[in-house]
Amino acid sequence: MSKYDNALEIAPGVYWVGFYDKNAGFHCNPYLLVDGDEAVLFDAGTKPHYEIIMRKIMEVVNPINITHIVLHHQDPDLCAAVPDMERLCSPDLKIVSSWRAGVLIAYYGIKSEFYYVDRNNYQLKLKSGRTLKFIPTPFCHCPGSIVTFDEKTGVLFSSDLFGAFSFNWDIEAGPYYMEAMKAFHEPYMASKEILRRSIERIQKYPVKIIAPQHGSVLKGDKVAEAMSILKELDCGDEFIPWQEV
Amino acid sequence: MDAYRNLIEILIKRELGILGKERVESILKELDIKFDFETQRVISYDGNGKEVLQQLGEKILDVGGEIALIGARVTIFLNAGRENLELPPVFS
């Protein structure tokens, strides 16, 4: 029995509901935000992990309370579980994404209605009045990529940004996390300039906790440290040693 | 030790993040590379640095697969370029 067999609260009302695979170098982290009788799921997860994720969600809320699933981009590690999941969620479930990502997300066969953040002033107001802000992070790594900032807790749901390759995974970032984070971004982000612009946009928000979709949760001094590292990181096309063919 | 010491050091530091301390310690022991985890500096290794870098890359591939090496490739490539060093085949 490990602590990762259950949902873990990473901030008040915000839960990690992912799957811990001790042999993997790459972890996927769906998160659940509970706000009164309403819940929002971020980057719902993979098809193979669907049952584990759903069991952990059910430890925290009845899935019928999930009114929104935020999909920060269109990759299968975020989206593939949604067609199974949406059947158990609120009948009024909305899929929250950028329009650009939504065009592709629809191909998973998702039935629910979309809520495009770029047509809604990049924000979503929950029933309680709590506001989620969406920050465009284009080409980090998809054209329609976004991240979410929760004003109430200061949590940034950062999708691929601030993620890491790590065989030595823990829910909270350890002493060697910055190297693991650089390892993920160097070959994965489009370019240094593109990454820098997105980090600068994020830095305008009072982020207290970073909850990435891969890697570990960053808190305290690690938040500013990680932003400063990524802003200057040599990454992407101009630095990748492509072989000419 | 030789001109490759810096690249070996960069690779070890990166793998502390990717593979974790326990796996890295075991690899270094096997290759007889002495590393100070406190200062994160290479203390010593035997033989030609380019060959040691190749062996280290191969062991990392064995232990973590391609994902463990791809996370180090860009920084190793950049630093080799800056120091005008030819990389061993595992990085090509």
Coordinates of C-alpha atoms in Angstrom, one line a residue:
Chain A
M1 CA 0.0 0.0 0.0
S2 CA 1.5 3.4 -1.0
K3 CA 0.2 6.9 -0.5
Y4 CA -0.2 7.1 -4.3
D5 CA -2.9 4.5 -4.2
N6 CA -5.3 7.3 -3.2
A7 CA -6.2 10.8 -4.3
L8 CA -3.8 13.3 -2.8
E9 CA -4.7 16.9 -1.8
I10 CA -2.0 19.3 -3.1
A11 CA -3.8 22.5 -2.1
P12 CA -7.1 23.1 -0.4
G13 CA -9.8 21.4 -2.5
V14 CA -7.3 20.5 -5.3
Y15 CA -6.4 16.8 -5.7
W16 CA -3.9 14.7 -7.7
V17 CA -5.9 11.8 -9.1
G18 CA -3.2 10.2 -11.3
F19 CA -1.5 6.9 -11.6
Y20 CA 1.9 6.2 -10.1
D21 CA 3.9 3.7 -12.1
K22 CA 7.2 3.0 -10.2
N23 CA 8.9 1.7 -13.4
A24 CA 8.0 4.7 -15.7
G25 CA 10.2 7.7 -16.5
F26 CA 7.2 9.7 -17.5
H27 CA 4.1 10.2 -15.4
C28 CA 0.7 11.8 -16.3
N29 CA -1.1 13.9 -13.6
P30 CA -4.8 14.6 -13.8
Y31 CA -6.0 17.0 -11.1
L32 CA -9.5 17.6 -9.6
L33 CA -10.6 20.9 -8.2
V34 CA -13.6 20.8 -5.9
D35 CA -15.7 24.0 -5.4
G36 CA -18.8 23.4 -3.3
D37 CA -21.0 21.0 -5.2
E38 CA -19.2 21.7 -8.4
A39 CA -15.9 20.0 -9.6
V40 CA -13.5 20.6 -12.4
L41 CA -11.2 18.0 -13.8
F42 CA -7.9 19.1 -15.5
D43 CA -6.3 17.0 -18.2
A44 CA -8.5 13.9 -17.6
G45 CA -5.9 11.3 -18.5
T46 CA -5.1 8.3 -20.5
K47 CA -7.3 5.4 -21.7
P48 CA -5.3 2.6 -19.9
H49 CA -5.4 4.5 -16.6
Y50 CA -9.1 5.5 -16.8
E51 CA -10.3 3.1 -14.1
I52 CA -7.6 4.1 -11.6
I53 CA -8.2 7.8 -12.2
M54 CA -12.0 7.4 -11.9
R55 CA -11.6 5.4 -8.7
K56 CA -9.6 8.2 -7.2
I57 CA -12.1 10.8 -8.4
M58 CA -14.8 8.9 -6.7
E59 CA -12.9 8.9 -3.4
V60 CA -13.3 12.7 -3.5
V61 CA -16.6 13.5 -5.3
N62 CA -19.5 11.9 -7.1
P63 CA -18.4 12.3 -10.8
I64 CA -21.9 13.7 -11.6
N65 CA -20.6 16.9 -9.8
I66 CA -17.9 17.3 -12.5
T67 CA -19.3 20.2 -14.6
H68 CA -16.1 21.0 -16.6
I69 CA -13.1 19.1 -17.9
V70 CA -10.3 21.4 -18.9
L71 CA -8.1 20.0 -21.7
H72 CA -5.0 22.2 -22.0
H73 CA -4.1 20.7 -25.4
Q74 CA -5.2 17.8 -27.6
D75 CA -2.7 15.0 -26.7
P76 CA -4.0 11.5 -25.9
D77 CA -2.4 11.4 -22.4
L78 CA -4.8 14.2 -21.5
C79 CA -7.9 13.5 -23.6
A80 CA -8.2 9.7 -24.3
A81 CA -10.1 8.9 -21.1
V82 CA -12.8 11.6 -21.7
P83 CA -15.2 9.6 -23.9
D84 CA -15.5 7.0 -21.1
M85 CA -15.5 9.6 -18.3
E86 CA -18.1 12.0 -19.7
R87 CA -20.8 9.3 -19.4
L88 CA -20.5 9.6 -15.6
C89 CA -20.1 13.3 -15.3
S90 CA -22.7 16.1 -15.1
P91 CA -25.3 16.0 -18.0
D92 CA -24.3 19.6 -18.5
L93 CA -20.6 18.8 -18.7
K94 CA -18.5 21.3 -20.8
I95 CA -15.1 20.5 -22.3
V96 CA -12.9 23.6 -21.8
S97 CA -10.2 24.2 -24.3
S98 CA -8.9 26.7 -26.8
W99 CA -10.7 26.6 -30.1
R100 CA -7.5 25.5 -31.9
A101 CA -7.1 22.5 -29.7
G102 CA -10.9 21.8 -29.6
V103 CA -10.9 21.2 -33.4
L104 CA -8.7 18.1 -32.8
I105 CA -10.0 17.1 -29.4
A106 CA -13.4 16.5 -31.0
Y107 CA -11.9 13.5 -32.9
Y108 CA -11.7 11.5 -29.7
G109 CA -15.5 11.1 -30.1
I110 CA -16.4 13.3 -27.2
K111 CA -20.1 14.1 -27.0
S112 CA -20.1 17.0 -24.6
E113 CA -20.4 20.6 -25.6
F114 CA -17.2 22.7 -25.8
Y115 CA -16.4 25.9 -23.9
Y116 CA -13.7 27.7 -25.9
V117 CA -11.7 29.9 -23.6
D118 CA -10.6 32.2 -26.5
R119 CA -14.3 33.0 -27.1
N120 CA -15.0 33.6 -23.4
N121 CA -12.4 36.2 -22.4
Y122 CA -9.9 33.5 -21.3
Q123 CA -11.9 32.8 -18.1
L124 CA -14.5 30.6 -16.5
K125 CA -16.6 31.6 -13.6
L126 CA -17.9 28.7 -11.4
K127 CA -21.3 28.8 -9.7
S128 CA -19.7 30.1 -6.5
G129 CA -18.1 33.0 -8.3
R130 CA -14.7 31.5 -8.2
T131 CA -12.8 32.4 -11.4
L132 CA -10.4 30.2 -13.4
K133 CA -8.1 32.2 -15.7
F134 CA -6.6 30.7 -18.8
I135 CA -3.3 31.8 -20.1
P136 CA -2.4 31.1 -23.8
T137 CA 1.0 29.4 -24.1
P138 CA 1.1 28.9 -27.9
F139 CA 3.5 26.2 -29.3
C140 CA 4.3 25.1 -25.8
H141 CA 4.0 22.6 -27.2
C142 CA 0.9 22.7 -29.3
P143 CA -0.4 25.8 -31.3
G144 CA -3.6 25.9 -29.1
S145 CA -1.9 25.2 -25.7
I146 CA -3.2 26.9 -22.6
V147 CA -2.6 26.7 -18.9
T148 CA -5.0 27.5 -16.0
F149 CA -4.6 29.8 -13.0
D150 CA -6.9 29.3 -10.1
E151 CA -7.1 32.7 -8.3
K152 CA -8.4 31.2 -5.0
T153 CA -5.5 28.8 -4.3
G154 CA -2.8 30.3 -6.5
V155 CA -2.4 26.9 -8.3
L156 CA -1.2 27.0 -11.8
F157 CA -2.3 23.9 -13.7
S158 CA 0.6 24.1 -16.2
S159 CA 0.0 21.2 -18.5
D160 CA 3.3 20.2 -20.2
L161 CA 5.1 23.3 -18.9
F162 CA 7.2 22.6 -15.8
G163 CA 6.9 18.9 -16.5
A164 CA 9.8 16.5 -16.2
F165 CA 11.2 13.1 -17.1
S166 CA 11.7 11.3 -13.9
F167 CA 12.1 7.7 -12.9
N168 CA 12.4 8.8 -9.3
W169 CA 9.0 10.4 -9.2
D170 CA 7.4 11.9 -6.2
I171 CA 4.2 14.1 -6.0
E172 CA 6.4 17.0 -4.7
A173 CA 9.5 18.1 -6.6
G174 CA 12.7 16.9 -5.0
P175 CA 16.3 18.3 -4.9
Y176 CA 17.2 17.2 -8.4
Y177 CA 13.9 18.3 -10.1
M178 CA 15.2 21.2 -12.0
E179 CA 17.5 18.9 -14.0
A180 CA 14.6 16.6 -14.7
M181 CA 12.5 19.6 -15.8
K182 CA 15.2 20.8 -18.2
A183 CA 15.5 17.3 -19.6
F184 CA 11.8 17.3 -20.6
H185 CA 11.8 20.9 -22.0
E186 CA 15.0 20.9 -24.1
P187 CA 13.8 18.4 -26.7
Y188 CA 10.1 19.1 -26.4
M189 CA 9.4 22.8 -26.6
A190 CA 9.4 24.5 -29.9
S191 CA 12.0 27.1 -29.3
K192 CA 13.8 29.2 -26.6
E193 CA 12.0 32.4 -27.7
I194 CA 8.5 30.7 -27.7
L195 CA 9.1 29.2 -24.3
R196 CA 10.4 32.5 -22.8
R197 CA 7.3 34.4 -24.1
S198 CA 4.9 31.9 -22.4
I199 CA 6.8 32.0 -19.1
E200 CA 6.8 35.8 -19.1
R201 CA 3.0 35.7 -19.6
I202 CA 2.6 33.3 -16.7
Q203 CA 4.9 35.4 -14.4
K204 CA 2.2 38.1 -14.4
Y205 CA 0.1 35.9 -12.1
P206 CA 0.7 35.3 -8.4
V207 CA 1.4 31.6 -8.7
K208 CA 2.0 29.8 -5.4
I209 CA 1.9 26.2 -6.6
I210 CA 2.6 24.7 -10.0
A211 CA 0.8 21.5 -10.8
P212 CA 2.2 20.1 -14.1
Q213 CA 0.6 17.3 -16.1
H214 CA 4.0 15.4 -16.1
G215 CA 6.6 15.5 -13.3
S216 CA 6.0 16.8 -9.8
V217 CA 4.2 19.6 -8.0
L218 CA 6.4 22.7 -7.3
K219 CA 5.9 24.8 -4.2
G220 CA 7.7 27.6 -2.3
D221 CA 10.9 28.9 -3.7
K222 CA 10.9 26.2 -6.4
V223 CA 8.1 28.1 -8.3
A224 CA 10.2 31.2 -9.0
E225 CA 13.4 29.1 -9.6
A226 CA 11.6 27.0 -12.2
M227 CA 10.3 30.0 -14.0
S228 CA 13.6 31.6 -14.1
I229 CA 15.3 28.5 -15.4
L230 CA 12.8 27.9 -18.2
K231 CA 12.9 31.6 -19.3
E232 CA 16.6 31.2 -20.2
L233 CA 16.6 27.5 -21.3
D234 CA 18.3 26.6 -24.6
C235 CA 15.6 24.4 -26.1
G236 CA 13.8 23.3 -29.2
D237 CA 14.5 23.4 -32.8
E238 CA 17.6 25.6 -33.0
F239 CA 19.4 23.5 -30.3
I240 CA 18.4 19.9 -31.2
P241 CA 21.1 18.0 -33.1
W242 CA 18.9 16.9 -36.1
Q243 CA 20.5 14.5 -38.5
E244 CA 20.4 15.7 -42.1
V245 CA 18.6 13.1 -44.3
Chain B
M1 CA 40.9 13.1 -16.3
D2 CA 40.7 15.1 -19.5
A3 CA 38.7 17.6 -21.5
Y4 CA 35.6 15.3 -21.3
R5 CA 35.3 15.7 -17.5
N6 CA 32.8 18.6 -17.9
L7 CA 30.5 16.6 -20.2
I8 CA 30.6 13.6 -17.9
E9 CA 29.7 15.9 -15.0
I10 CA 26.8 17.5 -16.9
L11 CA 25.5 14.1 -17.8
I12 CA 25.7 12.8 -14.3
K13 CA 23.9 15.8 -12.9
R14 CA 21.2 15.5 -15.5
E15 CA 20.7 11.8 -14.7
L16 CA 20.3 12.6 -11.0
G17 CA 17.1 14.3 -12.1
I18 CA 16.0 11.7 -14.6
L19 CA 17.1 8.4 -13.1
G20 CA 17.4 9.5 -9.5
K21 CA 20.3 9.2 -7.1
E22 CA 20.1 5.5 -6.4
R23 CA 20.3 4.4 -10.0
V24 CA 23.0 6.9 -10.8
E25 CA 25.1 5.8 -7.8
S26 CA 24.9 2.2 -9.0
I27 CA 25.9 3.1 -12.6
L28 CA 28.9 5.2 -11.3
K29 CA 30.0 2.4 -9.1
E30 CA 29.9 -0.1 -12.0
L31 CA 32.0 2.3 -14.2
D32 CA 34.3 3.3 -11.4
I33 CA 33.6 7.0 -11.7
K34 CA 34.0 8.9 -8.5
F35 CA 31.5 11.7 -8.0
D36 CA 31.0 14.0 -5.1
F37 CA 27.2 14.3 -4.7
E38 CA 27.6 17.3 -2.3
T39 CA 29.5 19.5 -4.7
Q40 CA 28.2 17.7 -7.8
R41 CA 31.7 17.4 -9.2
V42 CA 33.5 14.5 -10.8
I43 CA 36.5 13.5 -8.7
S44 CA 38.0 10.9 -10.9
Y45 CA 37.6 8.3 -13.7
D46 CA 40.0 5.9 -15.4
G47 CA 40.9 6.0 -19.0
N48 CA 39.9 8.1 -22.0
G49 CA 37.1 10.6 -21.3
K50 CA 35.4 10.1 -24.7
E51 CA 35.2 6.3 -24.0
V52 CA 34.0 6.9 -20.5
L53 CA 31.2 9.2 -21.8
Q54 CA 30.3 6.4 -24.3
Q55 CA 30.1 3.8 -21.5
L56 CA 28.1 6.1 -19.3
G57 CA 25.6 6.8 -22.2
E58 CA 25.3 3.1 -22.8
K59 CA 24.6 2.3 -19.2
I60 CA 22.0 5.1 -19.0
L61 CA 20.3 3.6 -22.1
D62 CA 20.3 0.2 -20.4
V63 CA 18.8 1.4 -17.2
G64 CA 16.3 3.9 -18.4
G65 CA 15.9 3.4 -22.1
E66 CA 15.8 6.1 -24.8
I67 CA 13.8 8.5 -22.6
A68 CA 16.7 8.7 -20.1
L69 CA 19.2 9.7 -22.8
I70 CA 17.0 12.0 -24.9
G71 CA 16.6 14.2 -21.8
A72 CA 20.4 14.8 -21.8
R73 CA 21.2 14.9 -25.5
V74 CA 20.6 18.6 -26.1
T75 CA 22.7 19.9 -23.3
I76 CA 25.5 17.4 -24.1
F77 CA 25.4 18.4 -27.7
L78 CA 25.5 22.1 -26.9
N79 CA 28.3 21.8 -24.4
A80 CA 30.4 19.6 -26.7
G81 CA 30.0 22.2 -29.4
R82 CA 31.2 25.0 -27.0
E83 CA 34.2 23.0 -26.0
N84 CA 34.9 21.8 -29.5
L85 CA 34.7 18.1 -28.5
E86 CA 33.7 15.2 -30.7
L87 CA 30.9 13.2 -29.2
P88 CA 31.0 9.4 -28.9
P89 CA 28.5 7.4 -31.1
V90 CA 25.9 6.9 -28.3
F91 CA 25.1 10.6 -28.7
S92 CA 24.9 10.8 -32.4

